[in-house]
Coordinates of C-alpha atoms and ligand atoms in Angstrom, one line a residue:
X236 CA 26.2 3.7 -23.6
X237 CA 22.8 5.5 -23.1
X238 CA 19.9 2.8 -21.8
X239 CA 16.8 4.0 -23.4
X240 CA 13.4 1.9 -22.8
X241 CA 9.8 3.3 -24.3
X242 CA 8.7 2.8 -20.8
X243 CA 10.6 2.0 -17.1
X244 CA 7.9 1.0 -14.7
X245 CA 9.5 1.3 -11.0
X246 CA 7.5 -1.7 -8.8
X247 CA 6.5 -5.1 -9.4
X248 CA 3.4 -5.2 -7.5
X249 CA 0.0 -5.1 -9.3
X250 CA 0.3 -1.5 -10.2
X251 CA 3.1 -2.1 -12.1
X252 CA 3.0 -5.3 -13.1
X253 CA -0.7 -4.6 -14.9
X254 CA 0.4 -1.8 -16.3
X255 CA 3.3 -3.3 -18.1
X256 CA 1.0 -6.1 -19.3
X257 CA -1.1 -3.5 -20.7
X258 CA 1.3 -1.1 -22.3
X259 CA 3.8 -4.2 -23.7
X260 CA 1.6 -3.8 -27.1
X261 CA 3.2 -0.3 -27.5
X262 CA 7.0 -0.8 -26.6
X263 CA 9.9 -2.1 -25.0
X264 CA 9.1 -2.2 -21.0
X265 CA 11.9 -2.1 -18.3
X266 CA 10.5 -3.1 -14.9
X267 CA 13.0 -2.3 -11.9
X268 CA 11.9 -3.9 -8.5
X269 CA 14.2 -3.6 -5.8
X270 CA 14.2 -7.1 -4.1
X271 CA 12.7 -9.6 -6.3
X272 CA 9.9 -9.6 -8.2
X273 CA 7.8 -11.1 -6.4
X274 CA 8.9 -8.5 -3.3
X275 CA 5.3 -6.7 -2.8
X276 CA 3.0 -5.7 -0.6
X277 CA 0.4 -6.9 -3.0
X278 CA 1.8 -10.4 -2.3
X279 CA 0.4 -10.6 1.4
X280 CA -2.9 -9.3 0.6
X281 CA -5.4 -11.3 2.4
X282 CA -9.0 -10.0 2.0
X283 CA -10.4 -9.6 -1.6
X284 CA -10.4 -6.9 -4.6
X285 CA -14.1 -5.3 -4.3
X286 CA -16.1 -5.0 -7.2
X287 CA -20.3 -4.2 -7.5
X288 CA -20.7 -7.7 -9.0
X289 CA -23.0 -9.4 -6.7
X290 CA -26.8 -9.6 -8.1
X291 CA -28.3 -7.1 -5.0
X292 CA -25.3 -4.7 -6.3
X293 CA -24.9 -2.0 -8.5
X294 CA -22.1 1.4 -9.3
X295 CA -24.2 3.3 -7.5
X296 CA -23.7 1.2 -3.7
X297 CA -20.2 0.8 -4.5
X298 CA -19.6 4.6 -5.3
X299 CA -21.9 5.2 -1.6
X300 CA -20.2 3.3 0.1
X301 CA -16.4 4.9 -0.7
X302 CA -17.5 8.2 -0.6
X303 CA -19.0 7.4 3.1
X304 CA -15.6 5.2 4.2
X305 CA -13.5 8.5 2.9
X306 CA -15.5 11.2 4.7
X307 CA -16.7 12.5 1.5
X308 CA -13.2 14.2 1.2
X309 CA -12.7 11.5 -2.1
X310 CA -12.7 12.6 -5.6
X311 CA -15.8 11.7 -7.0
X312 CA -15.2 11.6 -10.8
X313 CA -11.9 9.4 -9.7
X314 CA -13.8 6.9 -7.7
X315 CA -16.6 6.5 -10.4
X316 CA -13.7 5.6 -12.6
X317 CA -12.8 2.8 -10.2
X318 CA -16.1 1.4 -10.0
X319 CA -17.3 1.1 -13.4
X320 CA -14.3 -0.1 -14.6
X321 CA -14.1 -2.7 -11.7
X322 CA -16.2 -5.6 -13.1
X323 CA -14.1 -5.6 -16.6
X324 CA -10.4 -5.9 -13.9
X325 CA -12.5 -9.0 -12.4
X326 CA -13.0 -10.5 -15.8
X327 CA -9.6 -9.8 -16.7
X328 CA -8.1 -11.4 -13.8
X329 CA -9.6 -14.1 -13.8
X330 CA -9.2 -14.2 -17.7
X331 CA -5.3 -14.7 -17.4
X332 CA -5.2 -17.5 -14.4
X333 CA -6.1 -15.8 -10.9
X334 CA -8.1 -19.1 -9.2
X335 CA -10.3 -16.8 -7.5
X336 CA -12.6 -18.8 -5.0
X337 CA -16.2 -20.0 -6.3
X338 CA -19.4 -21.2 -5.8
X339 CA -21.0 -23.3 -7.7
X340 CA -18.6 -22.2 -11.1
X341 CA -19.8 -18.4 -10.1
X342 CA -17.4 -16.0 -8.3
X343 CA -17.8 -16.1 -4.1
X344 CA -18.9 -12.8 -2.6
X345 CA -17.6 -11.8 0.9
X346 CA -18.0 -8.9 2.6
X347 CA -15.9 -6.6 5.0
X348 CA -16.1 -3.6 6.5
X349 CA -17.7 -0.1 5.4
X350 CA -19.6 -2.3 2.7
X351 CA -23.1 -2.7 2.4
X352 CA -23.2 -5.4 0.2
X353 CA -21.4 -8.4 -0.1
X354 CA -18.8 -7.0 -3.2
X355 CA -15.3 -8.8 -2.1
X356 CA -14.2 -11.4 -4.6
X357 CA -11.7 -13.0 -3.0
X358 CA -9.1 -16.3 -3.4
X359 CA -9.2 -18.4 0.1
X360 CA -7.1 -16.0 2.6
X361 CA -4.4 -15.4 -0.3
X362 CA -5.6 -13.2 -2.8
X363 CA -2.9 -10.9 -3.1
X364 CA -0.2 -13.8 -3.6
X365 CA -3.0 -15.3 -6.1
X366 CA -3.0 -12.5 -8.2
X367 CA 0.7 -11.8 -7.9
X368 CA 2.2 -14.8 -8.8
X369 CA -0.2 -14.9 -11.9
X370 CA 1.1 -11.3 -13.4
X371 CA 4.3 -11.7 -12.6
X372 CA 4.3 -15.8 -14.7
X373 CA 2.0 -13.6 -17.6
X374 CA 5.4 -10.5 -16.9
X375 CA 8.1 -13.4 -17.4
X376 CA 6.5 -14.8 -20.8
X377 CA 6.2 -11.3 -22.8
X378 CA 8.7 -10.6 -24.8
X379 CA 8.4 -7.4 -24.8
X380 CA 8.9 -6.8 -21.0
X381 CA 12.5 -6.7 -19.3
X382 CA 12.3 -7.6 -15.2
X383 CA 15.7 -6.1 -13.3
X384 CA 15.3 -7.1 -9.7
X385 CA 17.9 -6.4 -6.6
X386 CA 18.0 -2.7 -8.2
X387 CA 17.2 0.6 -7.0
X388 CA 15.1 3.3 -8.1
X389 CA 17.5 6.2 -6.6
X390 CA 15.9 9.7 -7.9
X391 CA 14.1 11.3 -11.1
X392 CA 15.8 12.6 -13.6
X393 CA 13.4 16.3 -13.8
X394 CA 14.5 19.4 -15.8
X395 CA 12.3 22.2 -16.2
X396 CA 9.2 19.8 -14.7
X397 CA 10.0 17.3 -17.1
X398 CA 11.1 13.7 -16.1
X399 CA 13.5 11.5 -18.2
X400 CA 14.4 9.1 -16.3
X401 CA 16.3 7.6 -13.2
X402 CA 19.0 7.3 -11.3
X403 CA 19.5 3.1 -10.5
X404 CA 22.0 1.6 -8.1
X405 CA 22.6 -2.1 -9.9
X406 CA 25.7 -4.1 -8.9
X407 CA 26.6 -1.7 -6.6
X408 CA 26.9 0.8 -9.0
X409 CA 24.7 3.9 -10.0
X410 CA 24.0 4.5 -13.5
X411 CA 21.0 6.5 -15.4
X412 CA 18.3 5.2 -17.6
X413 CA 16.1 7.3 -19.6
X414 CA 12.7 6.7 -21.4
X415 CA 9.8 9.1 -22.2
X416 CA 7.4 7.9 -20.2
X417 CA 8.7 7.2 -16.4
X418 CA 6.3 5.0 -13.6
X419 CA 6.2 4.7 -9.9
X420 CA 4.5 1.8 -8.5
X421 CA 6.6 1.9 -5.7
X422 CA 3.5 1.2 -3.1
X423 CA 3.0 2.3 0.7
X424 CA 4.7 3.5 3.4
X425 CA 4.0 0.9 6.7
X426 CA 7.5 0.6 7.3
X427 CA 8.1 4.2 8.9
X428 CA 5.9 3.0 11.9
X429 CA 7.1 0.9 14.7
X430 CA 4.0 -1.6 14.0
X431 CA 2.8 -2.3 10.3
X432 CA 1.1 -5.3 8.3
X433 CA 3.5 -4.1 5.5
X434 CA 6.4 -6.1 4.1
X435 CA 10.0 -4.7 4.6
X436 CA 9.8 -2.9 0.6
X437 CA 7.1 -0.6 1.5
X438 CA 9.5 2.3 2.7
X439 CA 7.5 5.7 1.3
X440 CA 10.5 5.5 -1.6
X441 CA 8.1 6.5 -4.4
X442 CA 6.4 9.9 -2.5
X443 CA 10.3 10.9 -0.9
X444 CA 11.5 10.3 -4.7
X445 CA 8.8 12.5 -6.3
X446 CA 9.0 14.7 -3.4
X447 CA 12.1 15.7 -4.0
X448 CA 11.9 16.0 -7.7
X449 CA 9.3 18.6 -7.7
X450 CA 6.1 16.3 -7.7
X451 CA 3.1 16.8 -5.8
X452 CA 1.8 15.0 -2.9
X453 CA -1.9 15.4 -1.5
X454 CA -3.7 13.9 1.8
X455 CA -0.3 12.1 3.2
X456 CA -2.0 12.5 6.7
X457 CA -4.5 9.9 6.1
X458 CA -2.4 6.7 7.4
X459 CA -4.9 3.7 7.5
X460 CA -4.5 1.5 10.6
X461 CA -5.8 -1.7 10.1
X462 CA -7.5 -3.1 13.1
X463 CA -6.8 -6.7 13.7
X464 CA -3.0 -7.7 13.4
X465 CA -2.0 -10.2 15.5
X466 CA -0.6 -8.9 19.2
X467 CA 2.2 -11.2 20.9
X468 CA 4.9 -10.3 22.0
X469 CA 8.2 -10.2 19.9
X470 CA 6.1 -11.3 17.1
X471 CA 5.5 -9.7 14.2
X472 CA 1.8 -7.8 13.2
X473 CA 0.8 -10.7 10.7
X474 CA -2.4 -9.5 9.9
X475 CA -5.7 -11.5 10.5
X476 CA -8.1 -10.4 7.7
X477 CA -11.0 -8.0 8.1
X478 CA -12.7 -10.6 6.2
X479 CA -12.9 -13.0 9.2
X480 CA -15.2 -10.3 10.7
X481 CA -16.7 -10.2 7.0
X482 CA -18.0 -13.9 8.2
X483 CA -19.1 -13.5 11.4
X484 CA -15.9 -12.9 13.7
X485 CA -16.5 -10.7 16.8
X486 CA -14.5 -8.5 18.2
X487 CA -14.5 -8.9 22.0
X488 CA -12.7 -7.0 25.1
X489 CA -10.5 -8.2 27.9
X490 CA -13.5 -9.8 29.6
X491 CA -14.7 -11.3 27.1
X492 CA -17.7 -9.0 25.6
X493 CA -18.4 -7.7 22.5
X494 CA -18.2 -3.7 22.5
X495 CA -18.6 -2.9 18.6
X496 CA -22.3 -1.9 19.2
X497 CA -21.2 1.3 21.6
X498 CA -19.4 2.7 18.4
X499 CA -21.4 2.3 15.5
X500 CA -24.4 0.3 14.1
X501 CA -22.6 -1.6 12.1
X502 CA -21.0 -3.1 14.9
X503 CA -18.1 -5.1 13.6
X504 CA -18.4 -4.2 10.0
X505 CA -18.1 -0.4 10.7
X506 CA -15.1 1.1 8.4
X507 CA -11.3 0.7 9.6
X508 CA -10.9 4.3 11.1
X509 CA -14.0 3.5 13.4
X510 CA -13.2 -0.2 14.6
X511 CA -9.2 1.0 15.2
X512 CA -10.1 3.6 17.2
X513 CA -12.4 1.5 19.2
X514 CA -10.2 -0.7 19.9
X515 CA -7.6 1.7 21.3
X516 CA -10.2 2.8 23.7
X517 CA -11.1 -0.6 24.7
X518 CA -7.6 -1.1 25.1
X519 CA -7.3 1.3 28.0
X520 CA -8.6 -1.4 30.4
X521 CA -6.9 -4.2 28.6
X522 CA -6.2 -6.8 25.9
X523 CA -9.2 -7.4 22.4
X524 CA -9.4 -10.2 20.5
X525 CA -11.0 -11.6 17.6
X526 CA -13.5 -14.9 18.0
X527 CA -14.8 -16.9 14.9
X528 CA -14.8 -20.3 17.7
X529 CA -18.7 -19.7 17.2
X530 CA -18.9 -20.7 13.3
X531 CA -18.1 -23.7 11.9
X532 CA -14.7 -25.3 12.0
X533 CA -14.0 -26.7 8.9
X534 CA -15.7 -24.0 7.1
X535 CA -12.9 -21.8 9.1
X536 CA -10.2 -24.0 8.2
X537 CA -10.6 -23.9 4.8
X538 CA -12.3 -20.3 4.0
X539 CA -9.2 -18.8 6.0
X540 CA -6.3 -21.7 5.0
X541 CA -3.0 -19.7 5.7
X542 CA -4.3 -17.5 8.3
X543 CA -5.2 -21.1 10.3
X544 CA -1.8 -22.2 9.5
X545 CA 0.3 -19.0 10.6
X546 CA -1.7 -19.1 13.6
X547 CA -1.6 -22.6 14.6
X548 CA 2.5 -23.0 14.1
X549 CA 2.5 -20.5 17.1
X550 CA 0.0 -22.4 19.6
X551 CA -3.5 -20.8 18.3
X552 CA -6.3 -22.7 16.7
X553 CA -8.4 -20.2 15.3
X554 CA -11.2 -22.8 15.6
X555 CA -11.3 -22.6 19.4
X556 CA -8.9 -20.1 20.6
X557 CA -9.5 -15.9 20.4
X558 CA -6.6 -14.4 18.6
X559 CA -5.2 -11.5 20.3
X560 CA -5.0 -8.4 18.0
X561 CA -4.4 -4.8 18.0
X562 CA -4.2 -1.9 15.4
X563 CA -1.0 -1.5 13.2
X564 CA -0.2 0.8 10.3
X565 CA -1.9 -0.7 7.3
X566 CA -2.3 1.6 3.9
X567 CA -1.2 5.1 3.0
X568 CA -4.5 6.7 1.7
X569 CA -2.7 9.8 -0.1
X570 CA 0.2 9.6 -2.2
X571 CA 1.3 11.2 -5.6
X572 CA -0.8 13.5 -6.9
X573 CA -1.9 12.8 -10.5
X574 CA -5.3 13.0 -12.5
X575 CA -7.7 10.8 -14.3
X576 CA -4.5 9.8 -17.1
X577 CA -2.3 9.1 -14.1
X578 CA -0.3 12.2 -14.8
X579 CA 1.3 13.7 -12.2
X580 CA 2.4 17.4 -12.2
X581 CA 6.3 16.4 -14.0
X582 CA 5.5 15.8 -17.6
X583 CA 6.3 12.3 -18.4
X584 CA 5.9 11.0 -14.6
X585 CA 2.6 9.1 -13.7
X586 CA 2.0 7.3 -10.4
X587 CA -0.2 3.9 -10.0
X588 CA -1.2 2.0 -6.7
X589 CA -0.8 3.4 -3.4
X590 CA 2.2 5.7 -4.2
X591 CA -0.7 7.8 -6.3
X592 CA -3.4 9.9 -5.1
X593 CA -5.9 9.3 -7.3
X594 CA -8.6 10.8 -4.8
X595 CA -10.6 7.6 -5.0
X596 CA -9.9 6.9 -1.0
X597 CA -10.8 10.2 0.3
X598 CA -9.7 10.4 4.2
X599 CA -9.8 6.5 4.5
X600 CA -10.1 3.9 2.1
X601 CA -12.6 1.9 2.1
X602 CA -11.6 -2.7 2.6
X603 CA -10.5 -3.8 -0.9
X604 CA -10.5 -0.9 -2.9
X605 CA -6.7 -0.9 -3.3
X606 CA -5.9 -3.8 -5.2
X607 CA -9.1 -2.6 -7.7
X608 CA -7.7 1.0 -7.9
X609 CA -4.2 0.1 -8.4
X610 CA -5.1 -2.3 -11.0
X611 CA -8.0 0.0 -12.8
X612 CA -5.9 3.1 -13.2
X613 CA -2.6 1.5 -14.0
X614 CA -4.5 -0.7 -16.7
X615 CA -7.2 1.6 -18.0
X616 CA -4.5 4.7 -18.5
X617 CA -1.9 1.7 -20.3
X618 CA -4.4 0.9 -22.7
X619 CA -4.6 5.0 -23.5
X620 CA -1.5 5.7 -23.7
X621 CA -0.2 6.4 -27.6
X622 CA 3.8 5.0 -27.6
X623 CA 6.0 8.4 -28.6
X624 CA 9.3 7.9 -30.6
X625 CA 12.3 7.5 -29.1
X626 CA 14.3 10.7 -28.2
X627 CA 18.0 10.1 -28.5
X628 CA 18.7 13.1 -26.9
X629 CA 18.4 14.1 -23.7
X630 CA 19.7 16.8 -21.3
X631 CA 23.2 16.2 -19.1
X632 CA 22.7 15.0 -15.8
X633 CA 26.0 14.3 -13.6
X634 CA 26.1 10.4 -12.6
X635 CA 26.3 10.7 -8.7
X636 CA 29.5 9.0 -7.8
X637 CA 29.6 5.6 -5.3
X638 CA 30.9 6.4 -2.2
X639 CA 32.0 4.4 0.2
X640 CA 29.3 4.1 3.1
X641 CA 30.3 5.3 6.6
X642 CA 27.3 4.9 8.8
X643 CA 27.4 0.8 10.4
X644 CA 24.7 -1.5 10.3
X645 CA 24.4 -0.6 13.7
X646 CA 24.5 3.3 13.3
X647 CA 21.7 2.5 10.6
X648 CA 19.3 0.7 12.4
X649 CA 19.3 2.5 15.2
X650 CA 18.3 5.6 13.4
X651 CA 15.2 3.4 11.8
X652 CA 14.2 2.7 15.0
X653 CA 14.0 5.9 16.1
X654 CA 12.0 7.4 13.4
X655 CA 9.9 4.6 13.6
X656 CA 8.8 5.3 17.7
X657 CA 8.6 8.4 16.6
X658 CA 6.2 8.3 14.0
X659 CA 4.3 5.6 16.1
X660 CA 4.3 8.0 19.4
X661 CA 3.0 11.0 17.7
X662 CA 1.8 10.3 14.3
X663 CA -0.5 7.5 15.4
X664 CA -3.9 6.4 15.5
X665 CA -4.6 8.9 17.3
X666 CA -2.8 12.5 17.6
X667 CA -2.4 15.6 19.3
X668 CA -0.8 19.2 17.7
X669 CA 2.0 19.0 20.8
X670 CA 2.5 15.5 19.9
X671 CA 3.1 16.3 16.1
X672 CA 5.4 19.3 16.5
X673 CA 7.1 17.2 19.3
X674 CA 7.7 14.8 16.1
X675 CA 9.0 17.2 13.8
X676 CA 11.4 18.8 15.8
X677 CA 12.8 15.3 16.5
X678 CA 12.8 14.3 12.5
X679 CA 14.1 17.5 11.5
X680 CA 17.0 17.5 13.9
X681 CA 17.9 13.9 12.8
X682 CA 18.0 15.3 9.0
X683 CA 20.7 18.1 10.0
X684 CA 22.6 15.6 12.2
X685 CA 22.6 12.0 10.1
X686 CA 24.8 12.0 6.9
X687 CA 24.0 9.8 4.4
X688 CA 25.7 8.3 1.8
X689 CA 24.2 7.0 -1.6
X690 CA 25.9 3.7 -1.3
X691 CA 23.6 0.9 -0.5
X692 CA 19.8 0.5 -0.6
X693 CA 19.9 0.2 2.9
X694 CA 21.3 3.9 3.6
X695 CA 19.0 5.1 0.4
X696 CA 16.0 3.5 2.2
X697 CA 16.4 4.9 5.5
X698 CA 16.6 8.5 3.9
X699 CA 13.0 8.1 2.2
X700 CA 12.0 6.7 5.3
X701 CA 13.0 10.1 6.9
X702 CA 11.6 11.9 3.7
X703 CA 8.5 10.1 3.7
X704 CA 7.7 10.6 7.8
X705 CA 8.9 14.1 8.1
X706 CA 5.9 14.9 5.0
X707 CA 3.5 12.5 6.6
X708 CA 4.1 14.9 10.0
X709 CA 4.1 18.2 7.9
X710 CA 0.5 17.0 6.7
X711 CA -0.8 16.1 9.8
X712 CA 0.2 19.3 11.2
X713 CA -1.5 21.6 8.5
X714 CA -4.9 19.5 9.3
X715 CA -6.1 21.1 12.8
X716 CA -9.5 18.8 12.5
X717 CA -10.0 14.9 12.4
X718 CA -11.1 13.9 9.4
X719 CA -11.1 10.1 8.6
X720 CA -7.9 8.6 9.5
X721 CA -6.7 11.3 10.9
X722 CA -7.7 11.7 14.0
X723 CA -6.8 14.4 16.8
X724 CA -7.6 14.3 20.0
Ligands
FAD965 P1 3.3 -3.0 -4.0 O1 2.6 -4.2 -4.3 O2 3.7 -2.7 -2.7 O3 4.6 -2.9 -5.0 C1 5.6 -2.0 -4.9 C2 6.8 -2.4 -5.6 O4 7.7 -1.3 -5.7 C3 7.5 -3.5 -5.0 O5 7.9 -4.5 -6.0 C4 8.8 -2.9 -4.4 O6 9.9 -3.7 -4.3 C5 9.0 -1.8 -5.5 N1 9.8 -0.6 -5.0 C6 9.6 0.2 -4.0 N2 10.5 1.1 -3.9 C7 11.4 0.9 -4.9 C8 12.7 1.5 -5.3 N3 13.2 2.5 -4.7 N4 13.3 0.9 -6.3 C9 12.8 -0.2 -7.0 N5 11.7 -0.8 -6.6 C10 11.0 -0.3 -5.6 N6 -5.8 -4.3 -0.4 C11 -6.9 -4.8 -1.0 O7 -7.5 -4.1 -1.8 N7 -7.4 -6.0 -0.6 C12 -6.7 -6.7 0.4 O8 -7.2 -7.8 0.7 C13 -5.5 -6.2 1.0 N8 -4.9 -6.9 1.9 C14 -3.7 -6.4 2.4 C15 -3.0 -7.2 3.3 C16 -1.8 -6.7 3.8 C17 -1.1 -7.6 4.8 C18 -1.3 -5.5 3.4 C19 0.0 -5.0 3.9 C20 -2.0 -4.7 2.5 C21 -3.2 -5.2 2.0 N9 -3.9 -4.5 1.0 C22 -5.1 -5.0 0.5 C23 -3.3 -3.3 0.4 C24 -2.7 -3.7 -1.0 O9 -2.1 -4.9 -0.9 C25 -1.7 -2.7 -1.5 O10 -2.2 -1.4 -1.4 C26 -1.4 -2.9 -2.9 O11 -1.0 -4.3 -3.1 C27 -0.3 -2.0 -3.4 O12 0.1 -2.4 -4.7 P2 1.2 -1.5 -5.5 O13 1.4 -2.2 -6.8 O14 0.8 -0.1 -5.4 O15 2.5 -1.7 -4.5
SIN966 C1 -7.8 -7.5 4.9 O1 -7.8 -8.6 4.4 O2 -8.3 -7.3 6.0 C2 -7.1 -6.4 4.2 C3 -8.0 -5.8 3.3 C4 -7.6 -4.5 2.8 O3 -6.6 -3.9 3.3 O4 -8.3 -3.9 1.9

């Protein structure tokens, strides 16, 4: 039997989630996710969703201030988008549940980095699981809206650049579904580095999928490192939000001083591809760390709850201690390409969140502007979409057979963790041209030599993870300047 849904949203992070909630009016939604649903990078956000709310703001800052984080290499018609739709995402959000942090009944302001103003609404240290767990209860009461989790978005279904749907592996077993209007919300790509603040699910699946489909990808160079993730050894890169600099947290080197002010003005608050890059210099002579010891201690506890928490299960009291951090893959800044409807370049195929390049982040995105672009785009275009009748016919496909997988666990994660030093060695923070053909080579031999087998998610993962690295190195090469994030030395 043919499974036909008006829409099939691929994610259950706030790019898809929102968008379901929005489009639900118009049709039956299927929402595949491939852990559960809850499984998102938009679940560990930490920091805040920006939006030009605060009385000394206005469009105008917020629109200054992206451009300038991006190296004016953004799209501005995309980002003025974002920003005047921004305040009406707040509202909504905090509309359907999202207990967004406040003072005296008005929402808190914070600030981070690359803003001039203090624009970041935020919940405690938690807003991404905030907002998360709220679309996801508003997703489970709407009738309308189907949830399949533990499946997997395999590959588009595209004849003559037009998309009808996917191929799934569900129960171990791959079958199509087909629908007129086909989403990826698949979100980043953290996962092909050796370090990453990203979750496990953020694999590059989405940008390998519509890679290989025909689909167009733009500025895939422009990997954001985030500066501050925790550095211990053997420990994961938790990350340790650039809002603690936001209220007051220095940044200090191995003895002890504060070295922001040799980089840029804006010291600590200077934008991500600045303060990383800083930091790798400092780091040449030894260990940084982050301080907040100076402010007060119960106003740290409970402005930064889990973050005082994580830390303190491991021996660290943010209160008195300086946390030991370093830079870590952190947010893909390119993605999909697709315009101001979210369409990308296959007819039925949009793209929302940070699978999509919308253009809004230019060369580096600025703090906080990814849970508002994800969430403007993926609602605005919902609300604009007209429903289309349902096509009972579509064109043949052959359903891929199940094979039995070859390569062992061991086989399998050994080839992750090469790609991974790979991509961290030479597709870095910072770069050279030797270093990124050094990296090619490398990721192209290991496509000719590894077989794959379309059996599990584990073996379909690894391939986008090779997809997704080898395009992040092709980009990189074809840029022979730094721009942004992409830096070459
Ligand atoms: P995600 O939330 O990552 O969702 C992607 C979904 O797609 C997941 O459900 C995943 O399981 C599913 N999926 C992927 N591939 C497949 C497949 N093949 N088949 C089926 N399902 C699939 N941004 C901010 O603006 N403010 C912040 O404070 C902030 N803090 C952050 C903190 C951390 C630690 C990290 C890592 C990022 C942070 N970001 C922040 C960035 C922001 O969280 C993400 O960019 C945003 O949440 C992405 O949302 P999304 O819906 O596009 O993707
Ligand atoms: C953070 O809290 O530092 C992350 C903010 C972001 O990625 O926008």
């Amino acid at each position: 039997m043919m499974e036909y849904f008006d829409f099939i949203v691929i994610g259950s992070g706030i790019a898809g989630l929102s968008f379901s909630l929005n489009v639900a009016k118009k049709g039956k939604v299927l929402i595949i996710t491939k852990k559960e649903v809850i499984d998102s990078t938009t679940n560990y956000a930490q920091g805040g969703i920006a939006a030009a709310i605060g009385e000394l703001d206005d469009f105008e800052k917020h629109i200054k201030d992206t451009l300038e984080a991006g190296a004016y290499h953004n799209k501005l018609s995309a980002v003025e988008f974002m920003v005047k739709n921004g305040p009406k995402y707040i509202e909504e959000l905090k509309n359907i549940g999202v207990p967004f942090t406040l003072t005296s009944e008005e929402l808190s302001l914070t600030q981070e980095g690359g803003h001039s103003q203090k624009r970041i609404i935020y919940a405690g240290d938690h807003t991404g699981n905030s907002i998360e767990t709220t679309l996801v209860n508003a997703v489970k009461s709407n009738k309308n809206i189907t949830v399949w989790e533990n499946v997997f978005a395999i590959d588009l279904l595209v004849k003559n650049q037009t998309c009808y749907g996917l191929s799934i592996l569900k129960n171990k077993k791959i079958q199509h579904i087909y629908s007129s209007y086909i989403i990826m919300a698949t979100g980043g790509v953290g996962q092909i580095y050796k370090y990453t603040t990203n979750p496990k699910i953020s694999t590059g699946d989405g940008i390998a999928m519509a890679h290989r489909a025909g689909a167009k990808t733009k500025d895939l160079e422009f990997i954001q490192f985030h500066p501050t993730a925790l550095n211990l050894p053997h420990r994961q890169k938790f990350l340790i939000s650039e809002a603690l600099r936001g209220e007051g947290a220095y940044l200090l080197n191995h003895e002890g001083k504060r070295f922001m002010q040799k980089y840029s003005p804006k010291k600590e608050l200077a934008s991500r591809d600045i303060v990383s890059r800083a930091i790798s210099i400092e780091e040449e002579s030894g260990k940084v760390y982050l301080d907040i010891t100076h402010k007060d201690k119960t106003f740290v506890k409970n402005r930064f709850p889990q973050i005082y928490k994580k830390l303190k299960k491991i021996g660290i009291d943010i209160t008195k201690d300086i946390i030991p951090i370093t830079s870590a893959a952190h947010y893909m800044c390119g993605g999909v390409v697709v315009n101001l409807k979210g369409e990308t370049n296959i007819k039925n195929l949009y793209a929302f969140g940070e699978t999509a390049c919308t253009g809004v982040h230019g060369a580096n995105r600025l703090a906080s502007n990814s849970l508002l672009e994800a969430i403007v785009f993926s609602s605005e275009i919902a609300k604009r979409l007209k429903a289309k009748p349902k096509q009972n016919k579509f064109p043949e496909f052959p359903i891929l057979k199940t094979v039995v997988c070859r390569n062992t666990a061991k086989n399998l994660s050994y080839t992750k963790r090469l790609i991974k030093e790979i991509m961290w060695k030479n597709v870095g923070l910072v770069r050279t041209t030797g270093g990124l053909k050094k990296a090619i080579l490398k990721l192209e031999k290991l496509k000719q030599d590894f077989k794959f087998y379309t059996c599990s998610d584990t073996e379909l993962e690894l391939k986008n993870i090779l997809d997704t690295a080898t395009l992040i190195t092709r980009a990189a090469l074809k840029r022979h300047n730094s721009l942004g994030c992409h830096y070459i030395r």
